[in-house]
Structures are given as structure tokens and as C-alpha cells.
Short mmCIF file of C-alpha atoms and ligand atoms in Angstrom, two decimals:
data_model
loop_
_atom_site.label_atom_id
_atom_site.label_comp_id
_atom_site.label_asym_id
_atom_site.label_seq_id
_atom_site.Cartn_x
_atom_site.Cartn_y
_atom_site.Cartn_z
CA MET D 1212 -0.05 0.10 -0.12
CA GLY D 1213 1.22 3.49 -1.20
CA LEU D 1214 1.74 6.35 1.37
CA PHE D 1215 -0.95 7.84 -0.28
CA ASP D 1216 -3.76 5.72 0.10
CA LYS D 1217 -2.21 4.77 3.25
CA LEU D 1218 -3.33 8.44 4.01
CA LYS D 1219 -6.64 8.01 2.33
CA GLY D 1220 -7.18 5.20 5.01
CA LYS D 1221 -5.73 7.21 7.94
CA LEU D 1222 -8.15 10.25 7.63
CA GLN D 1223 -11.87 8.10 7.04
CA LYS D 1224 -13.82 10.18 9.45
CA THR D 1225 -12.76 13.09 8.83
CA LYS D 1226 -13.59 12.35 5.02
CA GLN D 1227 -17.27 11.04 5.77
CA GLY D 1228 -17.62 13.41 8.49
CA PHE D 1229 -16.98 16.37 6.09
CA VAL D 1230 -15.98 16.46 3.07
CA ASP D 1231 -18.35 13.14 1.26
CA LYS D 1232 -21.40 16.35 2.82
CA VAL D 1233 -19.29 18.56 0.53
CA THR D 1234 -19.48 16.33 -2.19
CA GLU D 1235 -23.01 15.29 -1.49
CA LEU D 1236 -24.30 18.49 -1.40
CA VAL D 1237 -22.66 20.00 -4.46
CA THR D 1238 -24.69 16.69 -6.26
CA GLY D 1239 -27.99 17.66 -4.99
CA TYR D 1240 -28.30 20.69 -6.36
CA LYS D 1241 -28.24 21.60 -10.64
CA ARG D 1242 -26.70 25.73 -9.24
CA VAL D 1243 -25.32 27.27 -6.38
CA ASP D 1244 -28.02 29.95 -4.47
CA ASP D 1245 -28.66 31.57 -0.97
CA GLU D 1246 -29.19 28.33 0.41
CA PHE D 1247 -26.34 25.68 -1.16
CA PHE D 1248 -23.99 28.39 0.08
CA GLU D 1249 -26.11 28.23 3.43
CA ARG D 1250 -25.84 24.16 4.39
CA LEU D 1251 -22.41 24.64 3.12
CA GLU D 1252 -21.23 27.12 5.86
CA GLU D 1253 -23.33 24.91 7.68
CA ILE D 1254 -21.70 21.20 6.95
CA LEU D 1255 -17.95 23.23 7.56
CA ILE D 1256 -19.18 24.50 11.14
CA GLU D 1257 -20.33 21.29 11.97
CA ALA D 1258 -16.97 19.77 10.28
CA ASP D 1259 -14.86 22.17 13.47
CA VAL D 1260 -13.53 24.34 10.59
CA GLY D 1261 -14.88 27.23 13.12
CA VAL D 1262 -16.81 30.00 12.33
CA ASN D 1263 -14.87 32.64 10.94
CA THR D 1264 -13.42 30.33 9.25
CA ALA D 1265 -15.88 28.88 8.16
CA MET D 1266 -18.43 32.22 7.36
CA ASP D 1267 -14.93 33.17 5.21
CA LEU D 1268 -14.77 30.93 2.79
CA THR D 1269 -18.53 30.51 2.18
CA GLU D 1270 -17.93 33.82 1.67
CA LYS D 1271 -14.61 33.96 -0.86
CA LEU D 1272 -16.85 30.89 -2.93
CA ARG D 1273 -19.49 32.11 -3.04
CA HIS D 1274 -17.66 36.05 -4.33
CA ARG D 1275 -15.44 33.92 -7.19
CA ILE D 1276 -18.47 31.36 -8.25
CA TYR D 1277 -20.52 34.26 -9.03
CA THR D 1278 -17.59 36.47 -10.71
CA GLU D 1279 -16.28 33.84 -12.35
CA LYS D 1280 -20.42 32.39 -13.73
CA ILE D 1281 -18.95 29.22 -12.83
CA SER D 1282 -22.22 26.97 -13.45
CA ASP D 1283 -20.50 23.99 -13.72
CA MET D 1284 -21.42 22.11 -10.22
CA ASP D 1285 -17.85 20.16 -11.03
CA ARG D 1286 -16.11 22.38 -11.45
CA VAL D 1287 -18.16 24.04 -7.86
CA ASN D 1288 -16.54 20.90 -6.32
CA GLU D 1289 -12.84 21.42 -7.44
CA VAL D 1290 -13.13 25.34 -6.19
CA ILE D 1291 -13.68 24.03 -3.07
CA GLN D 1292 -11.13 22.52 -2.50
CA GLU D 1293 -8.83 24.87 -4.46
CA GLU D 1294 -9.91 27.26 -1.70
CA LEU D 1295 -9.76 24.78 1.10
CA ALA D 1296 -6.57 24.00 0.02
CA GLY D 1297 -5.83 27.77 -0.40
CA LEU D 1298 -6.27 27.52 3.79
CA LEU D 1299 -3.56 24.93 4.39
CA GLU D 1300 -0.64 26.75 2.60
CA TYR D 1301 2.18 28.77 3.89
CA GLU D 1302 5.17 29.60 3.19
CA ASN D 1303 7.22 27.75 4.89
CA ASN D 1304 6.53 24.01 6.61
CA ALA D 1305 9.83 22.44 6.94
CA ILE D 1306 11.99 21.94 10.03
CA ASN D 1307 13.64 25.60 10.26
CA LEU D 1308 17.09 23.56 10.39
CA ALA D 1309 19.76 25.48 12.26
CA GLU D 1310 23.01 26.81 10.76
CA HIS D 1311 25.68 25.23 13.18
CA LYS D 1312 24.21 21.91 14.52
CA PRO D 1313 22.65 20.93 16.03
CA THR D 1314 19.14 21.83 15.87
CA VAL D 1315 17.65 22.40 18.80
CA ILE D 1316 13.40 21.25 18.97
CA MET D 1317 11.21 22.20 22.34
CA VAL D 1318 8.05 20.84 21.85
CA VAL D 1319 4.60 21.74 24.26
CA GLY D 1320 1.00 21.88 24.90
CA VAL D 1321 -1.43 20.00 27.05
CA ASN D 1322 -1.32 16.95 28.27
CA GLY D 1323 -2.46 14.25 26.42
CA VAL D 1324 -2.33 16.14 23.59
CA GLY D 1325 1.09 12.72 21.76
CA LYS D 1326 3.92 15.29 22.74
CA THR D 1327 6.38 12.16 24.29
CA THR D 1328 4.50 10.16 20.85
CA THR D 1329 5.47 13.08 18.24
CA ILE D 1330 8.67 13.25 19.79
CA GLY D 1331 9.86 9.49 19.38
CA LYS D 1332 8.19 9.64 15.96
CA LEU D 1333 10.52 12.43 14.96
CA ALA D 1334 13.53 11.32 16.04
CA TYR D 1335 12.82 8.34 14.39
CA ASN D 1336 11.70 10.41 11.14
CA PHE D 1337 15.22 11.98 11.41
CA LYS D 1338 17.01 9.18 12.22
CA GLU D 1339 15.22 7.89 9.07
CA GLN D 1340 17.10 11.21 7.14
CA GLY D 1341 20.59 9.26 8.67
CA LYS D 1342 20.76 12.01 11.74
CA LYS D 1343 22.23 11.80 15.25
CA VAL D 1344 19.27 12.48 17.49
CA VAL D 1345 19.40 13.59 21.29
CA LEU D 1346 16.16 13.40 23.14
CA ALA D 1347 15.53 15.73 26.47
CA ALA D 1348 13.17 14.71 28.88
CA GLY D 1349 12.33 17.82 29.83
CA ASP D 1350 8.66 16.34 31.88
CA THR D 1351 10.01 15.65 34.60
CA PHE D 1352 7.06 15.71 36.40
CA ARG D 1353 6.77 12.10 36.90
CA ALA D 1354 9.06 9.04 36.50
CA ALA D 1355 6.94 7.73 33.87
CA ALA D 1356 7.27 10.20 31.93
CA ILE D 1357 11.08 9.76 31.69
CA GLU D 1358 10.47 6.13 31.11
CA GLN D 1359 8.44 6.65 28.36
CA LEU D 1360 9.62 8.45 26.46
CA GLY D 1361 13.57 5.88 27.29
CA ILE D 1362 10.84 3.17 25.47
CA TRP D 1363 10.71 6.12 22.46
CA ALA D 1364 14.41 6.31 22.75
CA ASP D 1365 14.69 2.63 22.27
CA ARG D 1366 12.82 2.79 19.60
CA ALA D 1367 14.56 4.84 17.51
CA ASP D 1368 17.98 4.76 17.69
CA ALA D 1369 18.38 8.22 20.45
CA ASP D 1370 21.03 9.31 22.89
CA LEU D 1371 18.20 9.91 25.70
CA ILE D 1372 19.37 12.66 28.43
CA LYS D 1373 17.88 12.50 31.63
CA HIS D 1374 17.33 14.13 35.15
CA GLN D 1375 16.23 12.64 38.33
CA GLU D 1376 11.79 12.79 37.99
CA GLY D 1377 10.57 16.42 40.07
CA SER D 1378 13.85 17.55 39.00
CA ASP D 1379 14.36 21.05 37.24
CA ALA D 1380 13.02 20.52 33.48
CA ALA D 1381 15.17 23.28 32.50
CA ALA D 1382 18.46 21.92 33.36
CA VAL D 1383 17.83 18.64 31.50
CA ALA D 1384 17.37 21.05 28.82
CA TYR D 1385 19.94 22.28 29.66
CA ASP D 1386 22.21 19.35 29.72
CA ALA D 1387 21.09 17.54 26.59
CA VAL D 1388 22.16 20.43 23.92
CA GLN D 1389 26.02 20.45 25.25
CA ALA D 1390 26.14 16.45 25.41
CA ALA D 1391 24.30 17.50 21.92
CA ILE D 1392 27.01 19.55 21.32
CA SER D 1393 29.89 17.07 22.59
CA ARG D 1394 28.73 13.73 21.09
CA LYS D 1395 27.80 16.09 17.33
CA ALA D 1396 23.81 15.36 17.22
CA ASP D 1397 22.66 16.60 14.64
CA ILE D 1398 18.77 16.85 16.58
CA VAL D 1399 17.99 17.80 19.86
CA LEU D 1400 14.55 17.24 20.71
CA ILE D 1401 12.96 18.59 24.16
CA ASP D 1402 9.78 17.11 25.80
CA THR D 1403 8.01 19.17 28.89
CA ALA D 1404 5.85 18.52 31.12
CA GLY D 1405 1.76 19.48 29.86
CA ARG D 1406 0.31 20.68 33.04
CA LEU D 1407 -2.39 23.87 32.61
CA HIS D 1408 -3.93 24.10 35.77
CA ASN D 1409 -3.06 27.64 35.55
CA LYS D 1410 -1.44 30.09 33.00
CA VAL D 1411 0.77 31.22 34.88
CA ASN D 1412 2.32 28.29 36.17
CA LEU D 1413 2.17 27.59 32.54
CA MET D 1414 4.24 30.75 31.38
CA ASN D 1415 6.62 30.34 34.24
CA GLU D 1416 7.70 26.85 33.24
CA ILE D 1417 7.82 27.18 29.65
CA GLY D 1418 8.93 31.17 29.23
CA LYS D 1419 11.87 29.41 31.36
CA VAL D 1420 13.32 26.62 30.04
CA LYS D 1421 13.07 28.23 26.92
CA LYS D 1422 15.54 30.49 28.92
CA VAL D 1423 18.01 28.66 29.66
CA ILE D 1424 17.46 26.60 26.14
CA SER D 1425 18.33 30.37 24.83
CA ARG D 1426 21.67 29.68 27.24
CA SER D 1427 22.62 26.39 26.16
CA LYS D 1428 23.54 27.60 21.69
CA GLU D 1429 23.16 31.41 20.17
CA ASP D 1430 20.47 29.98 18.20
CA ALA D 1431 18.53 28.23 20.27
CA PRO D 1432 15.75 26.69 20.52
CA ASN D 1433 15.52 26.93 16.44
CA GLU D 1434 12.07 25.45 16.77
CA VAL D 1435 8.79 25.55 19.63
CA LEU D 1436 6.32 23.10 17.66
CA LEU D 1437 2.79 22.75 19.72
CA VAL D 1438 1.11 19.76 19.78
CA LEU D 1439 -2.31 19.96 18.93
CA ASP D 1440 -4.82 16.79 19.67
CA ALA D 1441 -7.21 17.16 16.50
CA THR D 1442 -10.00 14.99 18.57
CA THR D 1443 -10.63 18.31 20.70
CA GLY D 1444 -11.84 20.03 17.68
CA GLN D 1445 -11.81 23.87 18.14
CA ASN D 1446 -10.48 23.67 21.61
CA ALA D 1447 -7.23 23.24 20.32
CA ILE D 1448 -7.33 26.18 18.87
CA SER D 1449 -8.58 28.56 22.40
CA GLN D 1450 -5.41 26.08 23.92
CA ALA D 1451 -3.29 26.52 21.48
CA LYS D 1452 -4.04 30.26 21.22
CA THR D 1453 -2.72 30.70 25.21
CA PHE D 1454 -0.04 28.62 24.57
CA LYS D 1455 0.78 31.36 21.91
CA GLU D 1456 0.39 34.42 24.77
CA VAL D 1457 3.48 32.05 26.45
CA VAL D 1458 6.03 30.98 24.45
CA ASP D 1459 6.78 31.88 20.36
CA VAL D 1460 5.89 29.03 18.62
CA THR D 1461 7.12 28.89 14.61
CA GLY D 1462 4.80 25.37 14.20
CA ILE D 1463 2.04 23.40 14.81
CA VAL D 1464 2.05 19.51 15.05
CA LEU D 1465 -1.47 18.39 15.11
CA THR D 1466 -1.94 14.59 16.18
CA LYS D 1467 -3.97 11.89 16.61
CA LEU D 1468 -6.51 12.66 12.86
CA ASP D 1469 -6.64 9.36 12.11
CA GLY D 1470 -9.91 7.87 13.57
CA THR D 1471 -11.60 11.64 14.57
CA ALA D 1472 -14.34 13.44 12.50
CA LYS D 1473 -13.28 16.11 13.78
CA GLY D 1474 -10.07 16.69 11.44
CA GLY D 1475 -11.72 20.07 10.01
CA VAL D 1476 -9.79 21.63 12.50
CA ILE D 1477 -6.95 21.77 10.58
CA PHE D 1478 -8.51 24.18 8.05
CA SER D 1479 -8.60 27.50 11.20
CA ILE D 1480 -5.19 27.05 12.41
CA LYS D 1481 -3.94 29.53 9.74
CA GLU D 1482 -6.19 31.76 10.23
CA GLU D 1483 -6.80 31.73 14.25
CA LEU D 1484 -3.20 31.18 14.64
CA ALA D 1485 -1.07 31.96 11.48
CA LEU D 1486 1.41 29.02 12.24
CA PRO D 1487 2.21 26.28 9.57
CA VAL D 1488 0.55 23.26 10.44
CA LYS D 1489 4.24 21.39 10.24
CA TYR D 1490 3.60 17.82 10.79
CA ILE D 1491 0.57 15.01 11.04
CA GLY D 1492 -0.07 12.46 13.22
CA VAL D 1493 -1.81 9.50 12.13
CA GLY D 1494 -1.15 6.78 14.74
CA GLU D 1495 0.03 5.28 17.73
CA LYS D 1496 3.24 3.91 16.15
CA ILE D 1497 6.84 5.25 14.63
CA GLU D 1498 5.93 6.02 11.10
CA ASP D 1499 2.79 7.30 12.30
CA LEU D 1500 4.33 11.06 11.58
CA LYS D 1501 3.72 12.81 8.21
CA PRO D 1502 5.50 16.03 7.27
CA PHE D 1503 3.08 18.24 6.38
CA ASN D 1504 1.93 18.62 2.43
CA PRO D 1505 -1.08 20.40 1.73
CA GLY D 1506 -1.88 20.00 -1.89
CA GLU D 1507 -1.91 15.06 -0.53
CA PHE D 1508 -3.63 15.79 2.51
CA VAL D 1509 -6.81 17.67 0.56
CA LYS D 1510 -6.70 15.11 -2.58
CA ALA D 1511 -6.90 12.16 0.06
CA LEU D 1512 -9.53 13.96 2.01
CA PHE D 1513 -11.66 14.76 -1.43
CA TYR D 1514 -9.80 11.68 -3.60
CA ASN D 1515 -13.29 8.74 -4.09
CA GLU D 1516 -13.01 5.70 -5.23
CA GLN D 1517 -14.21 4.29 -8.56
N1 GDP R 758 -4.16 7.42 17.24
C1 GDP R 758 -3.05 8.88 17.97
N2 GDP R 758 -2.86 8.32 19.60
C2 GDP R 758 -1.77 9.08 19.20
C3 GDP R 758 -1.84 9.90 18.42
N3 GDP R 758 -0.33 10.65 18.79
C4 GDP R 758 -0.29 9.77 20.09
N4 GDP R 758 -1.04 9.66 20.65
C5 GDP R 758 -1.70 8.48 21.20
O1 GDP R 758 -1.98 9.64 22.18
C6 GDP R 758 -1.92 9.17 23.58
C7 GDP R 758 -1.04 10.64 24.68
O2 GDP R 758 -0.21 10.38 24.16
P1 GDP R 758 1.53 11.49 24.90
O3 GDP R 758 2.93 11.51 23.93
O4 GDP R 758 1.71 10.71 26.02
O5 GDP R 758 1.00 12.89 25.08
P2 GDP R 758 1.60 13.83 25.21
O6 GDP R 758 1.46 13.63 27.17
O7 GDP R 758 1.40 15.28 25.31
O8 GDP R 758 3.27 13.99 25.91
C8 GDP R 758 -1.28 8.47 23.56
O9 GDP R 758 -1.97 6.80 24.45
C9 GDP R 758 -0.24 7.98 22.01
O10 GDP R 758 -0.21 6.74 21.76
C10 GDP R 758 -2.29 10.39 17.11
O11 GDP R 758 -0.77 10.49 15.23
N5 GDP R 758 -2.97 8.41 16.93
MG1 MG R 759 4.83 12.93 27.98
#
């Protein structure tokens, strides 16, 4: 099975809950009218595309369809796909690599979104590219979190830098960067705790870790990736806004796109957060993380057998 077929399979639920409804709508009309656009807007909102994005998108489509005098419904379907793809186009969604290695990547997000799993998958991804990877067990809150990262380090054949449970997360991050420099590693991936008791706590901890990382190497961190769980739909967007207030996030990893009908949330990320999606998570296994490719993503969603 090719990569594209695999992606198609993983996005089934979002396809059923969203794209199939759009396709059904389009085939149910002979020409567009106000009711068509109202119904389209409803489908978009129900699919967790978000109210603002759904309204803007519908307005844009209405404008295009009228000014370009589009009457053929197959063409309407194409235009919808084009506009959806446009919501996912970013100037740069590649990882920002350091000029002098190592590239330091900090991973943040609330509990349970998939930070540690994503780090394991990323490590594997970089390893496959022939890079040497160091992981920092920066979630020092629970011993189990350190162990969990250790398991991923073994699987991905990466080095692990850890301190004891309860120790200072910033110190672990600092040591990991230093270890990576002396071992001539290419990539450092820094795990963090995801406690969101209150914003002040989060700000203090994440802010401090980031400051200490920046002292460990001049250009570090090169990326601050915020992990969001697609199954939480639009809640992920409000979570992201909180994180953006406390740390300069450089990109999004959207996890758990497999098995959720709320994948439409991906279309509101650029408009609501002005951040690029850099990777998507489509399963729990080590190979289930993909560099995000907007064109391929939309194609996989709209693909019809026959
Ligand atoms: N289905 C699915 N599960 C995922 C994905 N990413 C992470 N998970 C699961 O989400 C749960 C929490 O992941 P974890 O990495 O521990 O989250 P953390 O608290 O943010 O570090 C685990 O059971 C993971 O296997 C994904 O892309 N798809
Ligand atoms: Mg974790």
C-alpha cells in the first residue's frame, strides 16, 4: 500500500463527517443559490472548521463562483477544494534547521495531546534521514514520563538525557543541548510537561525552559512546536492561543487525525493562529507521523474510488 493510500485510509472519519457531506451537497444541486451557501457553511462549522473560517471561506467561494460565472457543479466542487487547499498553504512548513548543528526543537502542549509520542516519531524520522538525535526528558513531573521517553529513545535509536523525577526541567534541556554539542548530534528534541493548572504556572515553567535553552546555544531553540490533538476540534484552537501568549510557537503538530471526524480543525489553524502545520500524526506507531503536505492532504480527503 502506497503512502497516499495509507493517508486516505487514516483520514476516513474526517472524510465521512466533512468531505462526503460537501460532495453530497454539491451533487444535490443543479446550480448554486443562497441556500446552497448556507448549507455549505453549516457543514463546515459542523466539521470543526470554525465559525470564522467557515464564514470567510463561504464568502470567498460565493464571490469566486459569481464573478467567474461558474455554473458547472463539478467545477464548483473543484473550486471548493482549491479554496480549502489555499487555507493550508504556508510560506514555509519545513523544520527550521540550525546553521551549525545541533538543531534544537522544543515540544510543548497540554497533557495527553501526544507530545512524547510525537518526539519518538520525530526522532525516528530524523534517524531515517541519517541524523544523530538526542532526546531530553523535560517532563520531569512523573517518573513514568521519563520512562516513556526512554522507550521511544530505544525504538528510534536516539540518545536520552534524563535527570531524576521532580528535577528542574530547564536543567535537563540545557544538559541535552550540551551533550548534543559534544557528541556532534544533529537534532535535540526537548519534551516538556503539559500541566495547564493555570496560565501563570505554565508561563513560568515554559518561559524558563525556553530561556535556559537559549543560553545553551546562541540560536536555540530553532523550533518551538506546539502539539494539538485533532480530536478536541475547535478547543485545540483556544488552547493554542493560550500557548502563543506564553511562548513564541513556530509551528503546529496536529495529532490523532486518524479516527476523528473533527479533522476540519486543520483548516482554521492558519487563519486563527497564523502558524504553519509542520507535521500530522495519524496513529500511535513510530511511522505514523508525516511532514504536512497541503495538496496531498486535500487530495486524500476528496479522493473518490471509482
Ligand atoms: N490515534 C493516535 N493516537 C496518538 C497519536 N499521537 C499520540 N497518540 C496517543 O495519545 C496518547 C497520549 O500521548 P503522549 O505522547 O503520552 O501525550 P503527552 O502527554 O502530550 O506527552 C497516547 O496513548 C498516544 O499513543 C496519533 O497521532 N494518533
Ligand atoms: Mg508526555
